[in-house]
Short mmCIF file of C-alpha atoms in Angstrom, two decimals:
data_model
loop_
_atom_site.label_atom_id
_atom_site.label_comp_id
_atom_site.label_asym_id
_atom_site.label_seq_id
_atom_site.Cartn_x
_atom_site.Cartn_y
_atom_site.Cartn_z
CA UNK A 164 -6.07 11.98 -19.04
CA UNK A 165 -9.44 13.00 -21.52
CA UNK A 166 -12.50 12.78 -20.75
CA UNK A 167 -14.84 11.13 -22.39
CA UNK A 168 -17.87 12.17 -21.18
CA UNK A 169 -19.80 13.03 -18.24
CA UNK A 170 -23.43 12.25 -16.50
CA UNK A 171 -24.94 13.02 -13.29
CA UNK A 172 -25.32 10.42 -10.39
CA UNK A 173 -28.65 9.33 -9.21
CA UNK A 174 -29.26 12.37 -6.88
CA UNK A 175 -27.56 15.25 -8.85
CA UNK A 176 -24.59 15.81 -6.31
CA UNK A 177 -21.52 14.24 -8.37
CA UNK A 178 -20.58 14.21 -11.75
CA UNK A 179 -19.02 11.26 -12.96
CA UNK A 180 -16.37 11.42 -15.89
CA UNK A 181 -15.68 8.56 -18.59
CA UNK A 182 -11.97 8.70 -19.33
CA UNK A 183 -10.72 8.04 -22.97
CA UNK A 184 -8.32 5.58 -21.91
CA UNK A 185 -7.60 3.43 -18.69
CA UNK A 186 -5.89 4.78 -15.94
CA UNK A 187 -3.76 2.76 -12.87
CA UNK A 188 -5.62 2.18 -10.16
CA UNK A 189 -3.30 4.35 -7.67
CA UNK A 190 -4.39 7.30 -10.07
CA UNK A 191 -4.69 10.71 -8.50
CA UNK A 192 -4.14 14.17 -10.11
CA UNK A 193 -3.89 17.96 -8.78
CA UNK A 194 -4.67 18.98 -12.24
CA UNK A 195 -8.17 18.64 -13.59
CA UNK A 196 -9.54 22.15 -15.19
CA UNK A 197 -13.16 22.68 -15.32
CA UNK A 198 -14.20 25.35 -17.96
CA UNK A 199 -16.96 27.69 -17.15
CA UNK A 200 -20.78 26.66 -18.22
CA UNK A 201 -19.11 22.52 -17.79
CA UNK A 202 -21.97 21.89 -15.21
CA UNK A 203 -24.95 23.81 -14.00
CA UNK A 204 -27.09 23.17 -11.24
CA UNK A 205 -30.84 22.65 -10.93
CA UNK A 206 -31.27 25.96 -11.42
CA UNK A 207 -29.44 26.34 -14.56
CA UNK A 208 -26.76 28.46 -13.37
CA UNK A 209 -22.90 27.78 -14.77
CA UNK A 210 -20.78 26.88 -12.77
CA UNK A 211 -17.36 29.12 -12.85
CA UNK A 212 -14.23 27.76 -14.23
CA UNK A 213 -12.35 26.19 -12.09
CA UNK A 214 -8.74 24.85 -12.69
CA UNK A 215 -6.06 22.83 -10.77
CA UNK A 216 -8.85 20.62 -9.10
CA UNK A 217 -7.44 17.51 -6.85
CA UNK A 218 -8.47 14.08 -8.30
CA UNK A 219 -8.09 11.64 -5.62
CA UNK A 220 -7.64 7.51 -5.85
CA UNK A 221 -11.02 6.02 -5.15
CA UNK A 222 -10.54 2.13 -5.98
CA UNK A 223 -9.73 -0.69 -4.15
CA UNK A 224 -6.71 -3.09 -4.28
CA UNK A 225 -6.85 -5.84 -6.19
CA UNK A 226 -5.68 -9.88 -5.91
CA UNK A 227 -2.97 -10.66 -8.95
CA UNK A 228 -1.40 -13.49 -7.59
CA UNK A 229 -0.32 -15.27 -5.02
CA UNK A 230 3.18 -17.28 -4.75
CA UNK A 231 4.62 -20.03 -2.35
CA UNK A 232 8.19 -18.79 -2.24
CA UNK A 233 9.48 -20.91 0.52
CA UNK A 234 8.21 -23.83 2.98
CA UNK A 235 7.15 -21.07 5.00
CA UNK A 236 6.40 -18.34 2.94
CA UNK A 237 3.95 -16.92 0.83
CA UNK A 238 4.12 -13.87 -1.14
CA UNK A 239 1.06 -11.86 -2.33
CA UNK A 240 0.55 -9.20 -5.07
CA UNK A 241 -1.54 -6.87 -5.24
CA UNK A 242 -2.35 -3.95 -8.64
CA UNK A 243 -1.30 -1.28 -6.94
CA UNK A 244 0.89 -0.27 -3.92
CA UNK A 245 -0.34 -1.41 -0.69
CA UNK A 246 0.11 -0.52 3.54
CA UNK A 247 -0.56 -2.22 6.60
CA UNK A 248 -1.60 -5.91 5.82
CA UNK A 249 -3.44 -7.69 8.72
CA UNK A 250 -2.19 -11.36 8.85
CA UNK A 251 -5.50 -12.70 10.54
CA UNK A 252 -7.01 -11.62 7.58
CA UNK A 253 -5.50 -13.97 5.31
CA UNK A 254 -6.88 -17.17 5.45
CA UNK A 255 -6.81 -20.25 4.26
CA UNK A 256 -8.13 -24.36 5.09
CA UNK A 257 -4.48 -25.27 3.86
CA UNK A 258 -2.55 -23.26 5.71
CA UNK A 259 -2.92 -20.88 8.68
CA UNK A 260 -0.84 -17.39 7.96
CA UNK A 261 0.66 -16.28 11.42
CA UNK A 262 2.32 -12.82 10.39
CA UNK A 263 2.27 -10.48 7.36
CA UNK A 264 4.48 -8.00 6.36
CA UNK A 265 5.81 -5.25 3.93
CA UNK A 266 7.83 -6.62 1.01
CA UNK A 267 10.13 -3.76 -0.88
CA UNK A 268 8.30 -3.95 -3.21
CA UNK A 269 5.25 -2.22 -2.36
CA UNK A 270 2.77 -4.46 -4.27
CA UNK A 271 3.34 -7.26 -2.55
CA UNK A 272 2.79 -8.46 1.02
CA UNK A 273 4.96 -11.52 2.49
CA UNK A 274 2.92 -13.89 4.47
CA UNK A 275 4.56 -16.53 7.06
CA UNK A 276 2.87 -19.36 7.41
CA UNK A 277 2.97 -21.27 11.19
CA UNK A 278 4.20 -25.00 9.65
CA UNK A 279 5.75 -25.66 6.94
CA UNK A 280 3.92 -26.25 3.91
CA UNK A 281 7.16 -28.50 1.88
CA UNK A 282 8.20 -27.98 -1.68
CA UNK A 283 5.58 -28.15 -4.41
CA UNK A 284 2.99 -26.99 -2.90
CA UNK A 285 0.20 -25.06 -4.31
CA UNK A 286 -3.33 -24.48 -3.30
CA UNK A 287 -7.13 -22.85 -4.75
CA UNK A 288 -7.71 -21.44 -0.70
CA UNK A 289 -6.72 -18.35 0.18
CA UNK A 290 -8.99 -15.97 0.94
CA UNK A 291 -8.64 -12.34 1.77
CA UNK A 292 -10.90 -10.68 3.64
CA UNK A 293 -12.18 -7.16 3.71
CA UNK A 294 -9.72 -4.60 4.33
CA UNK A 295 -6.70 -7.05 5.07
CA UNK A 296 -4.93 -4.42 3.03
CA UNK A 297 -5.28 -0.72 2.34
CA UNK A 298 -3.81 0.84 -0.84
CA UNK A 299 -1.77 4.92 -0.62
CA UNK A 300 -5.13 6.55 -0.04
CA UNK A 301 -6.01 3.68 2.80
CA UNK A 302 -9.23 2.16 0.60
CA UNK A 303 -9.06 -1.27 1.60
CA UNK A 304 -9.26 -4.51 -0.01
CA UNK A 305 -12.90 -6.04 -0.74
CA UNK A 306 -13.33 -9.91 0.01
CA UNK A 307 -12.14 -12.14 -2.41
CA UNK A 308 -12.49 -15.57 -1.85
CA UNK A 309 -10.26 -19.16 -3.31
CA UNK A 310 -7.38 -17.37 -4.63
CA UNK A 311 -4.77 -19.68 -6.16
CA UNK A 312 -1.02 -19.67 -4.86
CA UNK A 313 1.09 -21.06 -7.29
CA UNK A 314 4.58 -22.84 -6.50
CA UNK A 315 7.10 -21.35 -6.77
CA UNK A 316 10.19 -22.85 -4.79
CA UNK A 317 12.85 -24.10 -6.16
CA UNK A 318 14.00 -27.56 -5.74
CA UNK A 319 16.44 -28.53 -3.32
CA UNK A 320 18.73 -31.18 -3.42
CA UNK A 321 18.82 -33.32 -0.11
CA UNK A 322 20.64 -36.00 -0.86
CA UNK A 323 22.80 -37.59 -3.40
CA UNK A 324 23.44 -41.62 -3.52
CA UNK A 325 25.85 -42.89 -5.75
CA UNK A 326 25.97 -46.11 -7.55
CA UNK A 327 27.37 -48.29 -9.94
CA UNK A 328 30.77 -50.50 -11.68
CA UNK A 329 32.45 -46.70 -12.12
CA UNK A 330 33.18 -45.45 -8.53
#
């Protein structure tokens, strides 16, 4: 990554860098090189170079999307890999969400839902509450309220009636 530029926070204990370009939000580096005379303190001394510095990933998870994959199933992605979803923490006035788990792939969490919910179905109510999911460097989730889930089952056949002069 570049950086940008750089300013102090509020009470002159972290300096913030502006990156040149975006970065994924699972970001984290062992490689950031500070060169001597970079930042002083309030007493005007340099500090000394300092090289292979840890970056570490600071931002939350995100909602993308949500996806009614079966009667009973919902799944949910996230931006960014995610661990240990709590199911009570998905909820919804459409649907109640009795388990969550893992899906392979790691930016997405399955949700089963106690009744089925039929085919077609779609709804503008789920909310995810605080910390129902932590990403790789466990920051969790903030609230995020009337999330769509889109349908996305395929139809099913369930019967077939035949008729007419041609049988």
């Amino acid at each position: 990554f570049t950086v940008s530029s750089a300013s102090m926070n509020a009470d002159s204990t972290k300096v913030e860098l502006d990156l040149g370009s975006a970065i994924t939000p699972d970001f984290t580096s062992s490689d950031l090189d500070i060169a001597a005379g970079a930042v002083m303190d309030n007493a005007d001394i340099n500090v000394d170079a300092s090289s292979d510095n840890s970056v570490s990933d600071g931002q939350s998870p995100s909602f993308v999307s949500a996806l009614a994959t079966g009667p009973t199933t919902i799944e949910v992605t996230f931006d960014e890999s995610v661990k240990t979803p709590v199911a009570s923490r998905f909820t919804s006035g459409d649907f109640t969400v009795s388990s969550a788990a893992m899906n392979a792939d790691t930016t997405k969490v399955d949700l089963t839902l106690s009744s089925a919910v039929g085919t077609g179905f779609s709804s503008t109510d789920l909310d995810i509450t605080a910390d129902a999911v932590l990403d790789q460097a466990d920051n969790g989730i903030v609230s995020d309220s009337n999330n769509d889930v889109d349908d996305g089952q395929k139809p099913a056949i369930i019967g077939l009636t035949m008729s007419g002069d041609n049988l």
